[in-house]
Each structure stands twice: as C-alpha cells, then as structure tokens.
Short mmCIF file of C-alpha atoms in Angstrom, two decimals:
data_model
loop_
_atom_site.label_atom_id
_atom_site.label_comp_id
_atom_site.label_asym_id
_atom_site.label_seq_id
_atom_site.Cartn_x
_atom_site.Cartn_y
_atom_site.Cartn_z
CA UNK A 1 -63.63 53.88 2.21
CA UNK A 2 -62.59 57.17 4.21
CA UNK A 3 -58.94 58.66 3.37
CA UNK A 4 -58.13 58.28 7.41
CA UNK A 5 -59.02 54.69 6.73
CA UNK A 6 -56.66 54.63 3.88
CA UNK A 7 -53.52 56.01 6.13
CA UNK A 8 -54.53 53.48 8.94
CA UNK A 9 -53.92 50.80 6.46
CA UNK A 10 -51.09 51.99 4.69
CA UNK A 11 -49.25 52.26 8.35
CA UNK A 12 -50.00 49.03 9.28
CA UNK A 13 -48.87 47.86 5.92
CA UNK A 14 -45.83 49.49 6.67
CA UNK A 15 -45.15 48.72 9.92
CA UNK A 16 -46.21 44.93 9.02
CA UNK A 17 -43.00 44.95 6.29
CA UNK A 18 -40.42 47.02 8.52
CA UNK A 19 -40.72 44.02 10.95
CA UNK A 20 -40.91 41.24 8.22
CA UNK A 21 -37.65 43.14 6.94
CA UNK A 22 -36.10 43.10 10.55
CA UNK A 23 -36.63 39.36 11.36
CA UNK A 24 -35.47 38.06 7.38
CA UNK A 25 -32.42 40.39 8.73
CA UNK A 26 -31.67 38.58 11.81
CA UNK A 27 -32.00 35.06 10.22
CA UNK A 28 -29.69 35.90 7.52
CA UNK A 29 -27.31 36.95 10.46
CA UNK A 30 -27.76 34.40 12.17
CA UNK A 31 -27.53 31.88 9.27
CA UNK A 32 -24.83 33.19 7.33
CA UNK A 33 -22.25 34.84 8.81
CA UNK A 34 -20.27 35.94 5.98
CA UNK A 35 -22.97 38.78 5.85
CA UNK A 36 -21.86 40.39 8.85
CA UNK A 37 -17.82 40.27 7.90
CA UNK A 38 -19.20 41.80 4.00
CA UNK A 39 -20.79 44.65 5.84
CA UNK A 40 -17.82 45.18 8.04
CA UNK A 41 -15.35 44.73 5.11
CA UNK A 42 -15.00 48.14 4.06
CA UNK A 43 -14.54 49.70 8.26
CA UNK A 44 -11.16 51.18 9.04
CA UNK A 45 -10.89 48.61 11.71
CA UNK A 46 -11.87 44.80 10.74
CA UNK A 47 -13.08 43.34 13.51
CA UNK A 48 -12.10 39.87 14.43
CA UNK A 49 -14.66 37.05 12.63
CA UNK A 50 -17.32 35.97 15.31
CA UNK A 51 -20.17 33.51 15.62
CA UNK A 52 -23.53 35.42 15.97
CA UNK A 53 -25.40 31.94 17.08
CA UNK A 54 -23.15 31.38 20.23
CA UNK A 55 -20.83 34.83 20.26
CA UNK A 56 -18.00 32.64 19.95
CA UNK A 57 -15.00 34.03 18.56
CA UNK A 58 -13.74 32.60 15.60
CA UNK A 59 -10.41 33.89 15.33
CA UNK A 60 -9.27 32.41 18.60
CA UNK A 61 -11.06 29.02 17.94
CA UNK A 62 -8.46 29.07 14.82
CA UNK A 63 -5.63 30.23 17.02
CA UNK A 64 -6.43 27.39 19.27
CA UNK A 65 -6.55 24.78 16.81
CA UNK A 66 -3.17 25.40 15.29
CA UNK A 67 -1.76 25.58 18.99
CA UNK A 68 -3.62 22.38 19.73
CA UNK A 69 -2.26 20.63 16.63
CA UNK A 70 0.87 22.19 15.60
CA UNK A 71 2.38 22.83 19.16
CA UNK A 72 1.37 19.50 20.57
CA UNK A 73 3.57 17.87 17.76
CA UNK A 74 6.58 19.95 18.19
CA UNK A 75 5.64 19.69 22.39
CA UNK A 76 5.34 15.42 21.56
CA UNK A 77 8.33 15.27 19.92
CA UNK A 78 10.77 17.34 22.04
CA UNK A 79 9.05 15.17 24.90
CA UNK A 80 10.05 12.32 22.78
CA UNK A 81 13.99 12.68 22.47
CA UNK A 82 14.30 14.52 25.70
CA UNK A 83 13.00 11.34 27.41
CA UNK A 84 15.15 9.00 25.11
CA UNK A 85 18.37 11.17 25.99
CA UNK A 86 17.51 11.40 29.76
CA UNK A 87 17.57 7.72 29.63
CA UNK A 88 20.77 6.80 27.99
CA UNK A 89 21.99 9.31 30.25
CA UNK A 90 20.71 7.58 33.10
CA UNK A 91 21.70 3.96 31.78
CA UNK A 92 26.00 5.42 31.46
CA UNK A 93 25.76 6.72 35.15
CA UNK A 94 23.13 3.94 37.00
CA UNK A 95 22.49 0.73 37.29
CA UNK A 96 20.26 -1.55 34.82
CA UNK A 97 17.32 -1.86 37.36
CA UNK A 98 16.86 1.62 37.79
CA UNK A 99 17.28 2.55 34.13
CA UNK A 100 14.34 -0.24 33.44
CA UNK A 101 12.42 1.29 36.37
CA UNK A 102 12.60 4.69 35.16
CA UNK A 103 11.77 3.94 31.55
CA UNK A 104 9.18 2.12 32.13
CA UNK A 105 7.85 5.13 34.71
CA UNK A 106 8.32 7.22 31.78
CA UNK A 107 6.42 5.05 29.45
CA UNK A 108 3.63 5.15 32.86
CA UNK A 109 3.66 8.86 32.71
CA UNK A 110 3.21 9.43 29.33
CA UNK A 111 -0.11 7.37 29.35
CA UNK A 112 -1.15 8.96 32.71
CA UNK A 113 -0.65 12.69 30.96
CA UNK A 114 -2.27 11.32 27.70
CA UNK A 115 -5.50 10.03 29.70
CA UNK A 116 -5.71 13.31 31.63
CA UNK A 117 -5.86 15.52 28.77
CA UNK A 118 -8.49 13.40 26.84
CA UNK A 119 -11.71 15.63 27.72
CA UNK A 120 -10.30 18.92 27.23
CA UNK A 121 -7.34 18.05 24.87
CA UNK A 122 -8.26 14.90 22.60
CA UNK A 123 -5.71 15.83 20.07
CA UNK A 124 -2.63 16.52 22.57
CA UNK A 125 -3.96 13.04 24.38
CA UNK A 126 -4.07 11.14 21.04
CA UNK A 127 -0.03 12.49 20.18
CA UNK A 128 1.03 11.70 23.77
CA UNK A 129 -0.90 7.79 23.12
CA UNK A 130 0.98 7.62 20.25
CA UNK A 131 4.24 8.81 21.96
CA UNK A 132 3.83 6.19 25.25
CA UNK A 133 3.09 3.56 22.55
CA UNK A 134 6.47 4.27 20.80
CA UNK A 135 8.60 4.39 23.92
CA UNK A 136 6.99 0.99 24.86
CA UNK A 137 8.07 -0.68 22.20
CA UNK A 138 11.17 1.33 21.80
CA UNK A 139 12.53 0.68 25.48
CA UNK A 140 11.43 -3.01 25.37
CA UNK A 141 13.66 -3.64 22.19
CA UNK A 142 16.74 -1.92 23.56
CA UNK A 143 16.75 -4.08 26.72
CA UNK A 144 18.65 -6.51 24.71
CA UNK A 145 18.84 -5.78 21.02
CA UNK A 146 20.76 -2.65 19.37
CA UNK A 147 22.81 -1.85 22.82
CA UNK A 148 26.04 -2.11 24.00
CA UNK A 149 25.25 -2.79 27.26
CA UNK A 150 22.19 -5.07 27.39
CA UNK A 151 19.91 -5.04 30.20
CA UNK A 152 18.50 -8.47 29.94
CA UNK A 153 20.67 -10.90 28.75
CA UNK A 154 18.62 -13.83 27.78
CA UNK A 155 17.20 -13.78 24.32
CA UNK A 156 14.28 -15.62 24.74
CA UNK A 157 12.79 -13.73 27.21
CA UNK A 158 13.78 -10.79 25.44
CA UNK A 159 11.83 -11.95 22.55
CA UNK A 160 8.95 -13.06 24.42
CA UNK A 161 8.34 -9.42 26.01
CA UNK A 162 8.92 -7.87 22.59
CA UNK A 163 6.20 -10.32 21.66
CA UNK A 164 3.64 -9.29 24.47
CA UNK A 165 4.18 -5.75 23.91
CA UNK A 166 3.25 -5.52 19.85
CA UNK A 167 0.68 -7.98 20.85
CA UNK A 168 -1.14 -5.75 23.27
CA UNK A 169 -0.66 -3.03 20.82
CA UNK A 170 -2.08 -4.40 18.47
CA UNK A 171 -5.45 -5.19 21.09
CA UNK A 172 -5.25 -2.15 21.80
CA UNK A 173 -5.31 -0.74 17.89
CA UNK A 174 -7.99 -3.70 17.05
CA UNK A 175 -10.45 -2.66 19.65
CA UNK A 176 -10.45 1.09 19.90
CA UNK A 177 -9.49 1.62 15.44
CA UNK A 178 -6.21 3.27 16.33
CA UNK A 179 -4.44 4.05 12.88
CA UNK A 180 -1.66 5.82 14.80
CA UNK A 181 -1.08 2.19 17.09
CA UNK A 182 -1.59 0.11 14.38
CA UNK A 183 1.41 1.83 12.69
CA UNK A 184 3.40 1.65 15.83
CA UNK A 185 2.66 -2.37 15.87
CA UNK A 186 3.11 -2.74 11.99
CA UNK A 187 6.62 -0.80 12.51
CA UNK A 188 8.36 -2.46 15.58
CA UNK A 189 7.16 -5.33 14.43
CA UNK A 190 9.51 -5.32 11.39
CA UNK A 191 12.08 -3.86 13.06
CA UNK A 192 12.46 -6.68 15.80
CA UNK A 193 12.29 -8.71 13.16
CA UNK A 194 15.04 -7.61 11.66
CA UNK A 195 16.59 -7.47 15.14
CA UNK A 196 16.13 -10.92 16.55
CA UNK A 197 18.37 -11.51 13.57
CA UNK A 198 17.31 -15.26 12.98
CA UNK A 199 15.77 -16.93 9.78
CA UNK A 200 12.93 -18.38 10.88
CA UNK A 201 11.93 -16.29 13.95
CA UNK A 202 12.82 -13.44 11.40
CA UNK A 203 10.95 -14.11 8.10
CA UNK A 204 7.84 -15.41 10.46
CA UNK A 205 7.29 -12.08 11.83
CA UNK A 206 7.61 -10.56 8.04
CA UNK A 207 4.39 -12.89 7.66
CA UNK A 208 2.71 -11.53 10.94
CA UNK A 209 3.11 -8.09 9.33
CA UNK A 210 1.37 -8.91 5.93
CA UNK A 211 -1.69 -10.26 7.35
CA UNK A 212 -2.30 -7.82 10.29
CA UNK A 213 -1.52 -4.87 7.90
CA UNK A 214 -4.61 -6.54 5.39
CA UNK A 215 -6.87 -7.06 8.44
CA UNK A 216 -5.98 -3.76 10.07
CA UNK A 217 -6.78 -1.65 7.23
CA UNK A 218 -10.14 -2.87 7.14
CA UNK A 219 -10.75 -2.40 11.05
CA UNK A 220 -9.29 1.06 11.28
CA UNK A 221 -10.61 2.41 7.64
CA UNK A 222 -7.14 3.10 6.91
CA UNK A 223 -5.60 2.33 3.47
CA UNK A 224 -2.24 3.34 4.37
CA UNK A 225 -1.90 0.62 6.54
CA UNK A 226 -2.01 -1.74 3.91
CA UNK A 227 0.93 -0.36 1.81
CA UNK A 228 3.01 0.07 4.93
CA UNK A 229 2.25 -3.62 5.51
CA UNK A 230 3.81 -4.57 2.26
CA UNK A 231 6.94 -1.81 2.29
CA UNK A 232 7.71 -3.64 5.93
CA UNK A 233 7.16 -7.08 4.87
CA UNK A 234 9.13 -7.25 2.01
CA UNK A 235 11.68 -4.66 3.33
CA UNK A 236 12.33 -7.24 6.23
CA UNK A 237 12.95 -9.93 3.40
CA UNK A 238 15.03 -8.16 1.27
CA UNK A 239 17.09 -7.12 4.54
CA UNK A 240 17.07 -10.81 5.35
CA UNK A 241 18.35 -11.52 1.99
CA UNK A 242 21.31 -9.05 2.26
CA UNK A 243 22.73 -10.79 5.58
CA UNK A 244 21.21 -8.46 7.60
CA UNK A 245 23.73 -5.34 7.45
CA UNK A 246 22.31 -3.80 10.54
CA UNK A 247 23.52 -6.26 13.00
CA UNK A 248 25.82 -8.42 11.01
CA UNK A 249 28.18 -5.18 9.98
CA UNK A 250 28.21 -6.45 6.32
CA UNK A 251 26.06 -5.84 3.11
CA UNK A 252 26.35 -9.14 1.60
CA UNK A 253 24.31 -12.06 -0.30
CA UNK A 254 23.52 -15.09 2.12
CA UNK A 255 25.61 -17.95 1.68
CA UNK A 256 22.26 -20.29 2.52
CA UNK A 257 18.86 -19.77 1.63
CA UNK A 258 18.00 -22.02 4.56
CA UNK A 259 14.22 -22.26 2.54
CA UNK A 260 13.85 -18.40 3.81
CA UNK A 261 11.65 -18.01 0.17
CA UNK A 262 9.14 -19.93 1.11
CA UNK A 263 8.15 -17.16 3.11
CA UNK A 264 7.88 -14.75 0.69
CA UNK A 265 5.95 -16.81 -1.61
CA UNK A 266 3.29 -16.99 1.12
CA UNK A 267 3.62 -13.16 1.65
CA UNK A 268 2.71 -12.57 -1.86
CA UNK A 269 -0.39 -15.24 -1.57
CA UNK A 270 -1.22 -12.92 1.18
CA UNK A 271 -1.06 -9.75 -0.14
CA UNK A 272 -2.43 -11.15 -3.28
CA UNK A 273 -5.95 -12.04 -1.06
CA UNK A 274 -6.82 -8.63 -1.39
CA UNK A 275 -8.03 -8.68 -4.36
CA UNK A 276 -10.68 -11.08 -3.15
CA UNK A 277 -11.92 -8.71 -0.73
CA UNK A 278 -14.92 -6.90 -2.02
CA UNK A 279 -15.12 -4.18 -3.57
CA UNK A 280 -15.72 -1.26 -0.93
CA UNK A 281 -14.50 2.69 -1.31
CA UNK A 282 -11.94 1.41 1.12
CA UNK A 283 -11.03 -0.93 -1.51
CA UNK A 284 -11.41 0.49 -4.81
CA UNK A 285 -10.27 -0.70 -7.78
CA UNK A 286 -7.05 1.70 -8.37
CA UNK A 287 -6.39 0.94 -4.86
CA UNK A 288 -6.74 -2.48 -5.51
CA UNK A 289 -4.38 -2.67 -8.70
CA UNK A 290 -1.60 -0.44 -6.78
CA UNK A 291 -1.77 -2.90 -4.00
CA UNK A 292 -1.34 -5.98 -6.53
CA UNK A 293 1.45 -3.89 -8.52
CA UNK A 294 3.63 -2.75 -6.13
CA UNK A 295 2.96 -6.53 -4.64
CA UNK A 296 4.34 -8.12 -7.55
CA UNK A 297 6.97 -5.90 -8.30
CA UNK A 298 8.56 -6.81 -4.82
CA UNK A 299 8.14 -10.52 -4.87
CA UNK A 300 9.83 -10.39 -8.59
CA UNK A 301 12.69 -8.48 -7.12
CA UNK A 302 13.14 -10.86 -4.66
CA UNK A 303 12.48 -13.65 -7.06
CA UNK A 304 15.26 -12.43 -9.64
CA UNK A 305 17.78 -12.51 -6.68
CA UNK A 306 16.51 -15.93 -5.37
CA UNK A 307 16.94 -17.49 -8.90
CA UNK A 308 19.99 -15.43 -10.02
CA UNK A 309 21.99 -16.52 -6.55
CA UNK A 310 20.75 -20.14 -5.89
CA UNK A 311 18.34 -21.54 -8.51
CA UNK A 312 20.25 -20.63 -11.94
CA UNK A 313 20.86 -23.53 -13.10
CA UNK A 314 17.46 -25.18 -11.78
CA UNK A 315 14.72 -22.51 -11.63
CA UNK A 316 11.99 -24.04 -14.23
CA UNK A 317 10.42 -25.88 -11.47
CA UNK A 318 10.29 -22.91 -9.26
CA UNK A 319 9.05 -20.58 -12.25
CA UNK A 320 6.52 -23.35 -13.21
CA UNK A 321 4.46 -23.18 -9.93
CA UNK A 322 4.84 -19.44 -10.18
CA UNK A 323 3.25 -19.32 -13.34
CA UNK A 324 0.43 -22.06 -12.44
CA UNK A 325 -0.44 -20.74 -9.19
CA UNK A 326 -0.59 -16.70 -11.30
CA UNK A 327 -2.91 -18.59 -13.91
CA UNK A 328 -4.96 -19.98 -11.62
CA UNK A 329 -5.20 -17.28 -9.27
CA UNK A 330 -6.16 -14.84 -12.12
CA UNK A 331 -8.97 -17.20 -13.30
CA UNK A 332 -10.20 -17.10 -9.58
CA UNK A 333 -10.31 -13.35 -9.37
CA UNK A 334 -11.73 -13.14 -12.64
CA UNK A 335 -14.99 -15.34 -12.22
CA UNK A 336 -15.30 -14.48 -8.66
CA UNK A 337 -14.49 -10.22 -8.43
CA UNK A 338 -15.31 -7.14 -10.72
CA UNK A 339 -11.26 -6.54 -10.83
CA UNK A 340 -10.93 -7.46 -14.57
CA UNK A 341 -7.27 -5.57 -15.43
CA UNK A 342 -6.20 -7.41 -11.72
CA UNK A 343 -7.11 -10.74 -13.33
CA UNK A 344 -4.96 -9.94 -16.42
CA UNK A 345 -2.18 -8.71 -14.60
CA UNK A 346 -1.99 -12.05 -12.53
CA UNK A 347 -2.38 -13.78 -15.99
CA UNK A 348 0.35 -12.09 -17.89
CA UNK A 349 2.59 -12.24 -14.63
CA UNK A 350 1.76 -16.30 -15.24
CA UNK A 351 2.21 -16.28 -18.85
CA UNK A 352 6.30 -14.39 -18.66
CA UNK A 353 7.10 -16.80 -15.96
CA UNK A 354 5.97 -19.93 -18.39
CA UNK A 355 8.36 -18.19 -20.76
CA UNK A 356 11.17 -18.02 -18.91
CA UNK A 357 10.87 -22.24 -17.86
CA UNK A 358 10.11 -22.56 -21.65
CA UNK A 359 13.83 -21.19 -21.82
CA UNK A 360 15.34 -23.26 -19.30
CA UNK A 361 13.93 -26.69 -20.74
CA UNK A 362 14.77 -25.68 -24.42
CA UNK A 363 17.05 -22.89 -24.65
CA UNK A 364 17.57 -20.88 -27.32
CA UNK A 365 16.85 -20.79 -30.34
CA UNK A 366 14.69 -23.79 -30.43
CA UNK A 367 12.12 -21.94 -27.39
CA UNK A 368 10.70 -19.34 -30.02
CA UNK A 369 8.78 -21.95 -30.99
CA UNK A 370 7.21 -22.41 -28.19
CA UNK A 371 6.56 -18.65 -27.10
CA UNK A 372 4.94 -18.10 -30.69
CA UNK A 373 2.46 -20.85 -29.72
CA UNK A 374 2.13 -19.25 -26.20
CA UNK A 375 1.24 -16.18 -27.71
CA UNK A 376 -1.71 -17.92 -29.17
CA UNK A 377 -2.75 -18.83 -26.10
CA UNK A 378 -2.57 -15.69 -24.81
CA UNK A 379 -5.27 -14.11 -26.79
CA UNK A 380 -7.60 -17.07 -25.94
CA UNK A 381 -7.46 -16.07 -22.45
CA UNK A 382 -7.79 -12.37 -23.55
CA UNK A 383 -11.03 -13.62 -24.88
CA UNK A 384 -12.32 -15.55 -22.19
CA UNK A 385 -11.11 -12.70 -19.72
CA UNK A 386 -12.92 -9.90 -22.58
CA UNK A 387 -9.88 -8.20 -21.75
CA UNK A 388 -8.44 -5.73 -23.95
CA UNK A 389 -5.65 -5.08 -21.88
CA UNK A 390 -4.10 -8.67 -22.47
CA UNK A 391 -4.78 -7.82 -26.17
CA UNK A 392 -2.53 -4.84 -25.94
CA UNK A 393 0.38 -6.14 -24.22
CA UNK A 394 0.52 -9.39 -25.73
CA UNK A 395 0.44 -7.67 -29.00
CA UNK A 396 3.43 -5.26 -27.49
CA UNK A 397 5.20 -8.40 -26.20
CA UNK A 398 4.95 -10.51 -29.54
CA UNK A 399 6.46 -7.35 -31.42
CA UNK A 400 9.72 -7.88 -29.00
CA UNK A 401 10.06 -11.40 -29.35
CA UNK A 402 10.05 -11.12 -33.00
CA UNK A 403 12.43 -8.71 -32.74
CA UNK A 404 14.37 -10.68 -30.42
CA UNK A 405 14.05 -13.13 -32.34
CA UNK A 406 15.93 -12.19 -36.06
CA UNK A 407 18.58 -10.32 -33.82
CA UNK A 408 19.65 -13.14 -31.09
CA UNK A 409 19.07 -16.15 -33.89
CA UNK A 410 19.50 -18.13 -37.02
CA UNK A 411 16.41 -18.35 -39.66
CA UNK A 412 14.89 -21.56 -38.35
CA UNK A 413 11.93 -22.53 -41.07
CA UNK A 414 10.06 -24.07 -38.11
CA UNK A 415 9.86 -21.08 -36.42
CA UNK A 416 9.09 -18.47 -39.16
CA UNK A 417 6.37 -20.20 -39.98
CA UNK A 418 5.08 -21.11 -36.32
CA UNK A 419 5.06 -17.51 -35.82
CA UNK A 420 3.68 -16.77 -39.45
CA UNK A 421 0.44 -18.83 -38.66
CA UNK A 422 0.30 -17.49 -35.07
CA UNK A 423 0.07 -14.02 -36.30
CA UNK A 424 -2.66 -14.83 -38.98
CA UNK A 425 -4.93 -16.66 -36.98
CA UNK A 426 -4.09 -14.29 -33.61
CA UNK A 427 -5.68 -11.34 -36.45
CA UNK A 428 -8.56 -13.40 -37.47
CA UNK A 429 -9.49 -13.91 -33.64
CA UNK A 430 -9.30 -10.41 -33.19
CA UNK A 431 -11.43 -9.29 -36.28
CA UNK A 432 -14.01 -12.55 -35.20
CA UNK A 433 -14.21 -11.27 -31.48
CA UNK A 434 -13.94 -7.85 -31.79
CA UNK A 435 -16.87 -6.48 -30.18
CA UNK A 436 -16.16 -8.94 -27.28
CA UNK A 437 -13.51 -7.48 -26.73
CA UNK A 438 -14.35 -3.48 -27.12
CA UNK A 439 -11.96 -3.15 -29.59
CA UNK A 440 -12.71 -0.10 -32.13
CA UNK A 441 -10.25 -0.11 -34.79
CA UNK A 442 -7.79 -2.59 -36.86
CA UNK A 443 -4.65 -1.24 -35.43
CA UNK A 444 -3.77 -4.28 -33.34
CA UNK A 445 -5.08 -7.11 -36.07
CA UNK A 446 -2.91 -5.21 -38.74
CA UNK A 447 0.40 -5.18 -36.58
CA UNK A 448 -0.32 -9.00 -36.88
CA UNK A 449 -1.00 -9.38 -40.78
CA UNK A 450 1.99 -6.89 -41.18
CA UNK A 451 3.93 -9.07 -39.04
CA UNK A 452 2.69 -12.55 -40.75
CA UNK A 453 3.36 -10.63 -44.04
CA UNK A 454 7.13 -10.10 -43.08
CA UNK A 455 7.78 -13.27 -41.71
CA UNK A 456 5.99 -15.12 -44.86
CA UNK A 457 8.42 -13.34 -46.93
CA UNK A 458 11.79 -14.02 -44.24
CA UNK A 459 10.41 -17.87 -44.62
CA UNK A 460 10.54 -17.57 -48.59
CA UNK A 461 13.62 -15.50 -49.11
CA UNK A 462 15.33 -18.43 -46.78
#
C-alpha cells in the first residue's frame, strides 16, 4: 500500500470518529440533561436549567407549579371565608330568600369557575371542587342547624336536604374516586349527626360513616379514609354519650342510654370486617392491625363508660357476648386470612373480657381460680393459633395476676395449687410445642417453673 493511501485512510478514520464523537455528544445532551448544567456549573453566570428535548424552561415550569399549588390554596381558602362572611353579612341585612338564593349562586359559581379551569388548571379546578363541595354542605346545614336565625324552620325537611346533599356527594366521590369529596361526605356527615341532635337519627348516621369510610377507601385507593371513618364514627358516639355539649350547652353523662350502644357494637363489627378484606398493598398487614387497634381501643373506651354508668352492677352478660363474639371472630380471621397477630389480638381482647364476667359471677378472691384455669386455656389457643404473641402476653398477664393475687388476697390452698399445676403443665406445653410455636429459648417456660416453684412453696409454708 502507497503512503498517500495510508493518509486517505487515516482521514477518513478520523473524520469517521469526529462525527461518531459528535452524535454520542448530542444523545447524551439530549438524554441527560444534568450534562449540560455540569458544563455550565463553573460560568460566572448560571443559566436557568432548560430542557434540550423540547427547549422548555425548567425553572419556570417549577415556578409555575408552586404558583399552581401553593397560591391556589391560599387563593381557595381566602375565597372560602370571604364567601362565608359575605353571607352572614348578607343574612343580618336581607331577607332569608335572598340569603338562600345567593348562597346557593355562590355554591353555582364556584363549580362553574372549577369546571372552567379544568383543561388548563386541573389543580386550581380540583381545590375550587373541593371548595363548592364544602359550601354545599356547609350552607345546607346552617339553614336550620347551628343558627340563630334559621332559614327553614321545619326539621324534617331540613334533614332530608342534608340527606340529599352528602348523598350526591358521595355519587359524586363513588363514581369519579374523589378522595378530597369523599372526605367532605365522611365529615358533614358526622357533623349533622351530631347536629340533628337525636339518638337514633344520630347514632344511625355514626353507622353510615363506618361503612362508607371501609367501602370508600377501597374505591378511591385512599387509606386515610378509613381512619377518618373510625375518628368520626366513634367521635359522634362519644359526643352522643356526653349529652351532646355542642347544642345542649352542657358536658354531661346521659341520664338514658335509650339502647344508643347497640350502635356502637355494630360499628365495631364493622370496622372489625376489615380484617376480612384481602390482603392488598392498600390493605397491608400494619395497616390492617392499626385499623383493628385503634378500633378496639375506642369501642373499650366507650365500653368502660357504658358499663361504669349503667351496667355496674349487671355487666357479665354484656361482657360475655363481648368475649364470645372476640373468640369467635378471631377463630374466623385466623382460618380464613394471613392476619395471624389480628387473630390474637381479637382472642386476647375475648379472653380479658371473660375475666372480667369471671369477676362479676364470683368476685374476689374465689375468681383466681378461675383465671388460673383460663390461663391454661390460653396457651391452647396460642397453639392452635401457632402464635407466639399470645404466648408472650399471656405469660406477661399471668405474672400480674399472681401478683395481684398475694397482694389483694388471703392464701387460699385451692388456688395456690390451681395456679401451681397451671404453671407446670403451661411449661411442659411450651417445651412439647416449641418449634410450633417458633419459640428459641426457655425464657418463657422458666418464668412458669419459677413461678410453680414459688407458689409450691407459698402452698407448703401455709
């Protein structure tokens, strides 16, 4: 080969990876643009990030959003209580029919701006749905409840309107997923609850909320649905329970339970469905067991003050079907869910409730006996559950009772030894179905021969 061949092909070598250079250039522009802003990093004068693909500017598409969102909220709610002061002005100085007219053009308004702004705006339009939603409901309430001068003096029809406005919010939140009217619907309807001010028209609606807030949470995706559901529900009881200080004037107990509870027990049925619902990421098992905790915990408060203020004398009936309906319920979740520490809560919750009706039929001390035996049973259903959980706490509550137990009582022989065998054969369960149950050391079948040991030598020394 001639050298002027030679040069020929080194230039066109050359010239071949100058423009492969050039083009791996412009895609890596073009693909990453954190390229260009590292090459313009170290300029006197940064200029403004920008989108090579479409030349959009990036710095005003981030200007834009925070206008979008952050002004349309403060815009929405100065909107808000401008229009709520504009019409108590105009109720003090007009008459009722034009006050209704105008709120309700208001309300109009609001939907008409909110529709016009969906293309361009979706964000402002989805604030400004929310805001005609909450004016709806707001205005309709205040036509006769929570006003000095009310505007429509039967309460009937008052109720029914209230009634057709959360229901066609609640339309409107099933069938376009609105999280934002769903909490609208979930919230007025607990507060015209608590405004209609009468037991069973009251404690119905509680009832209303704890199912829609179950079934709305699945439809919109939306977990926080669910635990407003529950704060409303049981808020609206607990208000109920207190005489209703916000119209009656006077934080009190109710002189007559007028068989309000019963609707409380069905809330926590409700509530208590959703651990029957499968599992999902919606749904997930901490979800799940918040859910059934912070359930519980709110039907026990309101079950302490049902029993402390009506049933004290007579509650072992009441805390009997408690207990049987927790023990059945848990056996339910646990052959027919993966939730295994939800079907030992609902088991445990059944097992203190048999203890307490053990204490109203026998008393103390004569009772111990029968929560020794209890505890037996106990860690059979820990074993039949594989639940190590049970285990634990039954272990932590037998600890307390015998503790209880030689402070709050005289040496009864029956007893001592009652809970002497209990504790010996509760540690050879554990050491027989110990891999059943995943547990890995002796810790929790020696607290039980340590505790048989001390009460074999209370039971000799007495």
């Amino acid at each position: 080969m001639s050298s002027s061949e030679k040069v020929i092909d080194s230039n066109e070598i050359l010239k071949s990876l100058k423009s492969l250079e050039s083009r791996v250039s412009e895609l890596e522009t073009i693909i990453n643009a954190k390229s260009n802003v590292a090459y313009n990093y170290e300029d006197e004068e940064v200029p403004e990030l920008t989108n090579p693909i479409n030349k959009i500017n990036m710095g005003n598409v981030f200007e834009s959003k925070v206008g979008e969102i952050g002004l349309a909220w403060i815009g929405n709610i100065v909107l808000l209580f401008g229009i709520i002061f504009l019409v108590q002005f105009i109720r003090d100085v007009s008459t009722p029919l034009i006050s209704i007219v105008f709120e309700y053009s208001a309300v109009a308004g609001v939907f008409i701006l909110s529709r016009i702004l969906k293309k361009a705006y979706s964000y402002m339009s989805s604030i400004f749905n929310f805001n005609g939603h909450l004016l709806l409901a707001f205005f309709t309430l205040r036509l006769h409840f929570f006003n000095d001068e009310v505007l429509v003096n039967n309460t009937a029809i008052s109720i029914l309107l209230l009634l057709l406005v959360i229901g066609y919010q609640v339309y409107v939140a099933i069938k376009n997923r609105s999280r934002s009217v769903s909490t609208v619907a979930l919230f007025f309807l607990g507060i015209s609850a608590i405004a209609i001010n009468q037991v069973h028209i009251m404690l119905p609606f509680s009832l209303v909320i704890a199912v829609l807030s179950i079934y709305l949470s699945l439809r919109t995706s939306w977990i926080k649905l669910l635990f407003l559901g529950i704060f409303m529900a049981y808020f609206v009881n607990i208000i109920w329970f207190l005489n209703n200080p916000f119209v009656n004037e006077k934080l009190e107990i109710i002189k007559s339970h007028e068989f309000g509870y019963i609707y409380f027990f069905i809330i926590a049925l409700v509530f208590s469905s959703i651990a029957l619902i499968k599992k999902t990421e919606l749904f997930s098992k901490p979800i799940v067991i918040s859910a059934v905790i912070l359930n519980g915990v709110s039907f026990s408060i309101l079950l302490f003050a049902l029993i402390n203020t009506f049933f004290s004398n007579d509650y072992v009936i009441l805390l009997g079907i408690v207990s049987l309906i927790s023990l059945t319920y848990g056996i339910i979740v646990q052959l027919k869910t993966e939730y295994r520490t939800t079907s030992a809560l609902y088991a445990l919750y059944g097992f203190v409730c048999m203890s307490i009706a053990f204490f109203g039929i026998y008393g103390y001390p004569r009772t111990y006996f029968l929560l020794a035996i209890q505890s037996l049973l106990v860690v059979s259903f820990a074993i039949w559950f594989r639940s190590k959980f049970i285990v634990m706490m039954n272990s932590i509550l037998f600890i307390l009772l015998l503790i209880f137990y030689q402070s709050t009582s005289p040496q009864l022989n029956g007893v001592n030894i009652s809970f002497t065998l209990v504790a010996l054969v509760s540690a050879r369960i554990l050491n027989w179905q110990k891999e059943r149950l995943t547990i890995k050391t002796d810790f929790l079948r020696n607290i039980y021969l340590i505790s048989a040991f001390l009460m074999m030598m209370i039971t000799i020394y007495h």
